[in-house]
CSV table of C-alpha atoms in Angstrom, one decimal:
chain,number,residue,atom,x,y,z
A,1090,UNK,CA,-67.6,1.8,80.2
A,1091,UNK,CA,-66.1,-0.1,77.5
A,1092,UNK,CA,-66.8,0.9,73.9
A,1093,UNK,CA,-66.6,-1.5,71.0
A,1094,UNK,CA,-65.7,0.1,68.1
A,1095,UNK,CA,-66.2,-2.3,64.9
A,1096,UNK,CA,-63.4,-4.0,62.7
A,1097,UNK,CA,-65.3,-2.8,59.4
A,1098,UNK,CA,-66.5,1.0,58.3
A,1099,UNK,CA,-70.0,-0.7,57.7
A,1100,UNK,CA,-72.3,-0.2,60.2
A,1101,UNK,CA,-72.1,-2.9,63.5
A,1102,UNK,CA,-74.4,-3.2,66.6
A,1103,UNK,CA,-71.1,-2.5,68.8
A,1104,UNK,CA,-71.3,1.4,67.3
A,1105,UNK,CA,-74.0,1.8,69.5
A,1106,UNK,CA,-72.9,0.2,72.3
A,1107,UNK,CA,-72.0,3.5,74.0
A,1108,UNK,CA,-75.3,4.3,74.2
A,1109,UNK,CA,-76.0,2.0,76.9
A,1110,UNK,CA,-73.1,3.6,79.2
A,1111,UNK,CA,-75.3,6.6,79.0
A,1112,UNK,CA,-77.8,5.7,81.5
A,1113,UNK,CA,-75.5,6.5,84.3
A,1114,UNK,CA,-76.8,10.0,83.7
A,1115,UNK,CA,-79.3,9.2,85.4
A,1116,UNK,CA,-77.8,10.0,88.6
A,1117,UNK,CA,-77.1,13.5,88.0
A,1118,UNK,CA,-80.0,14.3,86.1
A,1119,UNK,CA,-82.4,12.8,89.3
A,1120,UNK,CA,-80.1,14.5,92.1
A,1121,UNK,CA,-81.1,18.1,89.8
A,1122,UNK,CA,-84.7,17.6,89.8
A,1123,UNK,CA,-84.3,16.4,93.8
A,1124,UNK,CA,-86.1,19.9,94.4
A,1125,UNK,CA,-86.5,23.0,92.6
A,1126,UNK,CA,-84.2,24.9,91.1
A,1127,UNK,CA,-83.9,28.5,89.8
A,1128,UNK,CA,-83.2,29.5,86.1
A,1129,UNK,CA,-79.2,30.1,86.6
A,1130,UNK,CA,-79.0,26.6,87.6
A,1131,UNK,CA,-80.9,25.0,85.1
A,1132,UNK,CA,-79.2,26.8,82.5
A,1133,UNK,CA,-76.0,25.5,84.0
A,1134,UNK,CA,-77.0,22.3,84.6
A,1135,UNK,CA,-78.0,21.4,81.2
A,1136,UNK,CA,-75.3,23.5,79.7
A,1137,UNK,CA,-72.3,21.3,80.9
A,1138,UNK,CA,-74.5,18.1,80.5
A,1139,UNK,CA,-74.8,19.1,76.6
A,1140,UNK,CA,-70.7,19.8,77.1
A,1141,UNK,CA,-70.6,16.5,78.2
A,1142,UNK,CA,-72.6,14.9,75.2
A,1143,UNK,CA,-70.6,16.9,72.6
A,1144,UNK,CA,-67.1,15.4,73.6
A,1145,UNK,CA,-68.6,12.0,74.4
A,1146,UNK,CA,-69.8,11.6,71.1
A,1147,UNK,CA,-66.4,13.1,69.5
A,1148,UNK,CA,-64.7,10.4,71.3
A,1149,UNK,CA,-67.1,6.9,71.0
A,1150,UNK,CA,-69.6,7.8,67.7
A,1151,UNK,CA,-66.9,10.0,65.8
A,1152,UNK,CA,-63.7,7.7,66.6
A,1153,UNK,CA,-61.8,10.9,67.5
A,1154,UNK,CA,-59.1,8.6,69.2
A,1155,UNK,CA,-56.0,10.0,70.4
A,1156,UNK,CA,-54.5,11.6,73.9
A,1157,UNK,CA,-55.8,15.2,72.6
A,1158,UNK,CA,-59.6,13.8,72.7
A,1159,UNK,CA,-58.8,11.7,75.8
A,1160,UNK,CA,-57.3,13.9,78.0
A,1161,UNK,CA,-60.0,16.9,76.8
A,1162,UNK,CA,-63.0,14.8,77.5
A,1163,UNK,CA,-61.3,13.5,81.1
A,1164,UNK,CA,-60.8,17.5,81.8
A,1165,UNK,CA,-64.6,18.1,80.6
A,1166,UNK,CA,-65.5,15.5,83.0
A,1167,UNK,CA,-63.7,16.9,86.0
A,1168,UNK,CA,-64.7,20.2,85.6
A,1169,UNK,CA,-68.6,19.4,85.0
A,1170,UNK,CA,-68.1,17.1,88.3
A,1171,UNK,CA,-66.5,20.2,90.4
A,1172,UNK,CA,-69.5,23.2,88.9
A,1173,UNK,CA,-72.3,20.7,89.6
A,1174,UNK,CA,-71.2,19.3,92.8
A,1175,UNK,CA,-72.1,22.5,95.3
A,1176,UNK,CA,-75.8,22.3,93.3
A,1177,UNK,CA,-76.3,18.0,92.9
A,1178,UNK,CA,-74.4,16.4,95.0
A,1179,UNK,CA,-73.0,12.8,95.0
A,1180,UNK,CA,-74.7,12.3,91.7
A,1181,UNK,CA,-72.3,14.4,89.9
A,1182,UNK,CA,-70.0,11.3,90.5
A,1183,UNK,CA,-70.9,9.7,87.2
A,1184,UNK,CA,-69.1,12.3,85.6
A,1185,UNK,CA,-66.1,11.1,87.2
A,1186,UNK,CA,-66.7,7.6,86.4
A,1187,UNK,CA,-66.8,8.7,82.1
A,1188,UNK,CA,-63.6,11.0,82.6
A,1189,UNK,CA,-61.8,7.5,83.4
A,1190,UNK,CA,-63.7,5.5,80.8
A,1191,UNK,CA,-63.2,8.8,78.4
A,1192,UNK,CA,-59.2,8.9,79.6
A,1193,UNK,CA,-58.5,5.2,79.0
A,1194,UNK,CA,-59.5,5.4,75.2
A,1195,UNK,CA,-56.0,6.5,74.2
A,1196,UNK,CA,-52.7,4.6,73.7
A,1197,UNK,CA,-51.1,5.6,77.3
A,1198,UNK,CA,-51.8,2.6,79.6
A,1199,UNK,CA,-50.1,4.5,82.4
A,1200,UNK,CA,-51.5,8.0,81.7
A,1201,UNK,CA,-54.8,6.2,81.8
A,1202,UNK,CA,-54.7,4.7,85.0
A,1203,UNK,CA,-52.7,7.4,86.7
A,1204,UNK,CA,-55.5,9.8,85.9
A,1205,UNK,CA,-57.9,7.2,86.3
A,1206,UNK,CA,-56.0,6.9,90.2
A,1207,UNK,CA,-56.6,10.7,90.0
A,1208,UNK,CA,-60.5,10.6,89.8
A,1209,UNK,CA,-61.0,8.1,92.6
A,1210,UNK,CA,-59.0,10.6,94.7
A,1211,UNK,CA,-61.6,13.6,93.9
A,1212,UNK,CA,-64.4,11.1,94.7
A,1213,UNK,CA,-63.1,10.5,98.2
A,1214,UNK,CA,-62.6,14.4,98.9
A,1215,UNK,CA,-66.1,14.9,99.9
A,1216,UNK,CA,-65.1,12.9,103.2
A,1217,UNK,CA,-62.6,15.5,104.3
A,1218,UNK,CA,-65.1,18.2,104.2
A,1219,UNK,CA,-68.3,16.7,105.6
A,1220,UNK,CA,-70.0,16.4,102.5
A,1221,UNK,CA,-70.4,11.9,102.7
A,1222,UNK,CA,-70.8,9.4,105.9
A,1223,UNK,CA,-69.3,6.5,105.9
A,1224,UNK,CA,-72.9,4.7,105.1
A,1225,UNK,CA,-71.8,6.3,101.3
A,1226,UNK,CA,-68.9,4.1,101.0
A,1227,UNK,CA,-71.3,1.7,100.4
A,1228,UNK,CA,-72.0,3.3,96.7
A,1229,UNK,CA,-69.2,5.4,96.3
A,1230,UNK,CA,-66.7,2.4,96.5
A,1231,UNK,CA,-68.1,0.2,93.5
A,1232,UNK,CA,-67.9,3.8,92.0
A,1233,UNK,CA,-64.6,3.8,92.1
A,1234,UNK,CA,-63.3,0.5,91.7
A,1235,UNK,CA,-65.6,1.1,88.5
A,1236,UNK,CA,-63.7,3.9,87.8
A,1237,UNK,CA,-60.0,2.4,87.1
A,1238,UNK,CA,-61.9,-0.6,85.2
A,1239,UNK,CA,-63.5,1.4,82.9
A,1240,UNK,CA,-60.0,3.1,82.4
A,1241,UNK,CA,-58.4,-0.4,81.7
A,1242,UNK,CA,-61.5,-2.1,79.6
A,1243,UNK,CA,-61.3,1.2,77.5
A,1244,UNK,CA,-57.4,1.7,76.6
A,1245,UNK,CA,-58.0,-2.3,75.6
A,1246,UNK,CA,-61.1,-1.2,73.8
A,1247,UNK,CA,-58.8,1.3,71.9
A,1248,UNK,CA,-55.6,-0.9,71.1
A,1249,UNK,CA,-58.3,-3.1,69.6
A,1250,UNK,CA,-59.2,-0.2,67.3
A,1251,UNK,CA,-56.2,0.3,66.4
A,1252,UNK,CA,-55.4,-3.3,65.5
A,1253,UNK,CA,-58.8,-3.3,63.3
A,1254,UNK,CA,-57.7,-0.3,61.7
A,1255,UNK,CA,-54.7,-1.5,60.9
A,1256,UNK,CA,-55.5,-5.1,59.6
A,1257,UNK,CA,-58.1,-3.1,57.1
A,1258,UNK,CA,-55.6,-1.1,56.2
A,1259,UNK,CA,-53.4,-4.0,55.3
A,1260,UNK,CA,-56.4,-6.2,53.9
A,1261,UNK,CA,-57.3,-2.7,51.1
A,1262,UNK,CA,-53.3,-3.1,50.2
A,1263,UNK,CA,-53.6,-6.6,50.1
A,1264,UNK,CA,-56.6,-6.4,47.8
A,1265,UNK,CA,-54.6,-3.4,45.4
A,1266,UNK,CA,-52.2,-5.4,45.2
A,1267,UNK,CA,-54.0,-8.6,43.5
A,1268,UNK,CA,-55.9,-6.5,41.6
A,1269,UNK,CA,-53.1,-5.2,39.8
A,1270,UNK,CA,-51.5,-8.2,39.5
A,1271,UNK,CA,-54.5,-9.6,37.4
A,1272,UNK,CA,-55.0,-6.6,35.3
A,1273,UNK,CA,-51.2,-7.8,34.6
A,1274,UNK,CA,-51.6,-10.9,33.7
A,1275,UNK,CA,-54.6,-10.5,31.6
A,1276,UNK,CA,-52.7,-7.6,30.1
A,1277,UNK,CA,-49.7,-10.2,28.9
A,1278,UNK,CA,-52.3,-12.9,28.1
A,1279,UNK,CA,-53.8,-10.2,25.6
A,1280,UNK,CA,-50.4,-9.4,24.3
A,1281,UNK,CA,-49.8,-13.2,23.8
A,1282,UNK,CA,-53.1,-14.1,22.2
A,1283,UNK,CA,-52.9,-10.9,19.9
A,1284,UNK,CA,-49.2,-9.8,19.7
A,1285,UNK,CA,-47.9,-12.1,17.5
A,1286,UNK,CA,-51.6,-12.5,15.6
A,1287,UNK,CA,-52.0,-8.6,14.6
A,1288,UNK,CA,-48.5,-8.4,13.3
A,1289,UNK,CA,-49.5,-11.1,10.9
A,1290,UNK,CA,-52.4,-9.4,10.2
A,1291,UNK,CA,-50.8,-6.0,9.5
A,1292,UNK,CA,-48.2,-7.9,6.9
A,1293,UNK,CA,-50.4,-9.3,5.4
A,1294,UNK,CA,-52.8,-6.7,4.8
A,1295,UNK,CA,-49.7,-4.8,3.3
A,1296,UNK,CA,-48.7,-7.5,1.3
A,1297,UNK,CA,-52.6,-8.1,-0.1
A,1298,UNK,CA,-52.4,-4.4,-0.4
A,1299,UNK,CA,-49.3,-4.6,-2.9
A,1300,UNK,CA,-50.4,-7.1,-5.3
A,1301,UNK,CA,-53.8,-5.6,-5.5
A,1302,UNK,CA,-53.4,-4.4,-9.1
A,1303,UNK,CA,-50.0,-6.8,-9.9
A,1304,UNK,CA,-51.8,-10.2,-8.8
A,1305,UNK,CA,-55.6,-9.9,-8.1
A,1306,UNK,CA,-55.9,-13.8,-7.0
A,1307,UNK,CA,-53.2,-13.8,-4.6
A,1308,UNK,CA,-54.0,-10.5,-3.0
A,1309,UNK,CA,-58.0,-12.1,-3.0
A,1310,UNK,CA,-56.1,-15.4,-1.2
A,1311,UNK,CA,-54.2,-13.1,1.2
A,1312,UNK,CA,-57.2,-11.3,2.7
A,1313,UNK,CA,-59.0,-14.2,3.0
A,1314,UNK,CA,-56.5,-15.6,4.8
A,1315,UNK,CA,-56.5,-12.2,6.8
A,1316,UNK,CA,-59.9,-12.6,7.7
A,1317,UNK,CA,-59.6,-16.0,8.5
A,1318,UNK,CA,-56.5,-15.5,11.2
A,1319,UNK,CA,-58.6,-12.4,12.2
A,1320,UNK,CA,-61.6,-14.7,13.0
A,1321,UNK,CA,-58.9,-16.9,14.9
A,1322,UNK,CA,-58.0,-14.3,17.2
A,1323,UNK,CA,-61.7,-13.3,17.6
A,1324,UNK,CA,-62.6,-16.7,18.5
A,1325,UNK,CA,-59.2,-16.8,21.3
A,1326,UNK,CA,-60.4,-13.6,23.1
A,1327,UNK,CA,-63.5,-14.4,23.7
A,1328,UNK,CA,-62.4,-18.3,25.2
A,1329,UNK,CA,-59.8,-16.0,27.1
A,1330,UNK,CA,-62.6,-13.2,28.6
A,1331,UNK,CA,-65.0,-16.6,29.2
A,1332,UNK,CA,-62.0,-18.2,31.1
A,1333,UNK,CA,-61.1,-15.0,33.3
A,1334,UNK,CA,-65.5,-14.7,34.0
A,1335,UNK,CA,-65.8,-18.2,34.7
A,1336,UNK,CA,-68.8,-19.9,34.2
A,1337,UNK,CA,-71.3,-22.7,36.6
A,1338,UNK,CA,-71.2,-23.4,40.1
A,1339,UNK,CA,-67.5,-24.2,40.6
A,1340,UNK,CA,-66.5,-20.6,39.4
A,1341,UNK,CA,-69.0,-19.2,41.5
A,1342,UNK,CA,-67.8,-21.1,44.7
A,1343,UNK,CA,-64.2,-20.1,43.8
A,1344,UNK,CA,-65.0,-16.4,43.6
A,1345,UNK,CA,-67.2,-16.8,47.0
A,1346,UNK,CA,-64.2,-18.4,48.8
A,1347,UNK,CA,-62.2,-15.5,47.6
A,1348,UNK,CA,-64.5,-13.1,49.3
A,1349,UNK,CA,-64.7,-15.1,52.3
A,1350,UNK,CA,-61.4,-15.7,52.6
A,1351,UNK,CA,-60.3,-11.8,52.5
A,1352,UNK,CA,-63.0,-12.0,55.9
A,1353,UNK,CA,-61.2,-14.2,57.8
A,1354,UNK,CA,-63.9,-16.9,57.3
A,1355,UNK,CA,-63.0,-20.3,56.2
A,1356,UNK,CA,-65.4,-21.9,53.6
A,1357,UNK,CA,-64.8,-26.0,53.4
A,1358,UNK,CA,-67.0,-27.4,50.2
A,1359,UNK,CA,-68.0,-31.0,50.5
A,1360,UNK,CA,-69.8,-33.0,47.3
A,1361,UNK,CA,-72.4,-35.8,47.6
């Protein structure tokens, strides 16, 4: 029962790809309704099968990851096997089969399989008290053999989880980290473009200022010489915000390699 969790937070088929390992319930559910059954047992029966539900989908749909949910789901699954057996019978088994699938979705390879080991061993109790023939081998042994792969397939399934998480965690970083170096740099190509330009302005203003009433024409030629640097500097921001936006198709293939790049995808552009 191997869940595949995706790489990304946005929604993937592979999210739902537990789903499908659900059908197995089939088996106890048809071994209930084998013959009647009076209230007490249904109310069991479908209590610990909603049980069961509740933990699966903590650990597969709610990424509750970790030896805690692990091991608490395997113990679900043992104990729902061992209150339903008396009642079902051999069906319960699939319970079994999701405690090692539930067990191996935690960063213990060896707890995993030694637990895993453990359920295959309460699947060939019923033997030593009458309960299966030999005949049942013939569906209890692909039960257990499916038992320790599911273990295996699903710790894999969960160091790949972990890896995902991980490189996303290290792509976000990656991504902070650019971004702040280019609100940098577009902070010191302000500074340069209006640094130097606004302290001319400012003296000038003063100095326009001062001769206001001493000189009338010079303090007219210094303001228009204030306007004119001020229309300078204008003119430089805005060729310095156009060259930051870029403009036409080779700005917007640059900023679509970026995008693709920070996916893992490759983009090659080739020209007529």
């Amino acid at each position: 029962m191997t869940a595949c969790p995706p790489a990304r937070r946005t929604f993937n088929f592979w999210q739902l790809f537990p789903l499908f390992w659900l059908m197995f319930l089939a088996y106890p559910i048809l071994g209930f309704f084998d013959h009647a059954r009076p209230p007490g047992e249904w109310l069991l029966f479908w209590g610990v099968l909603a049980g069961f539900l509740a933990v699966y989908a903590q650990v597969f749909f709610f990424r509750r990851a970790g030896t805690r949910w692990a091991l608490a789901g395997w113990a679900y699954s043992l104990l729902a096997y061992a209150v339903l057996f008396p009642a079902v019978g051999g069906g319960v088994t699939a319970f079994l089969i999701y405690g090692g699938s539930i067990i191996g979705y935690q960063a213990r390879v060896s707890l995993a399989l030694w637990l895993a080991v453990f359920n295959v061993m309460v699947m060939a109790l019923p033997f030593y008290n009458g309960s299966y023939a030999l005949e049942d081998l013939a569906w209890l042994g692909p039960n257990m053999v499916f038992t320790l792969v599911a273990a295996y397939a699903n710790h894999a399934s969960y160091r790949r989880t972990v890896a995902d998480q991980r490189l996303a965690q290290v792509q976000l970083e990656k991504e902070k980290l650019a971004a702040d170096a280019e609100r940098e740099r577009i902070a010191r190509d302000l500074h340069d473009i209006l640094g130097h330009t606004l302290s001319v302005i400012v003296l000038k203003s003063e100095l326009a200022s001062r001769l206001t009433e001493r000189d009338p024409k010079r303090a007219a030629a210094e303001i228009r010489e204030v306007e004119r640097i001020s229309r300078e500097a204008l003119q430089e921001v805005r060729s310095a915000v156009r060259g930051y936006q870029g403009s036409g198709l080779s700005a917007e293939l640059a900023r679509a390699k970026v995008a693709l790049d920070a996916a893992g995808v490759k983009l090659n552009v080739t020209t007529p």
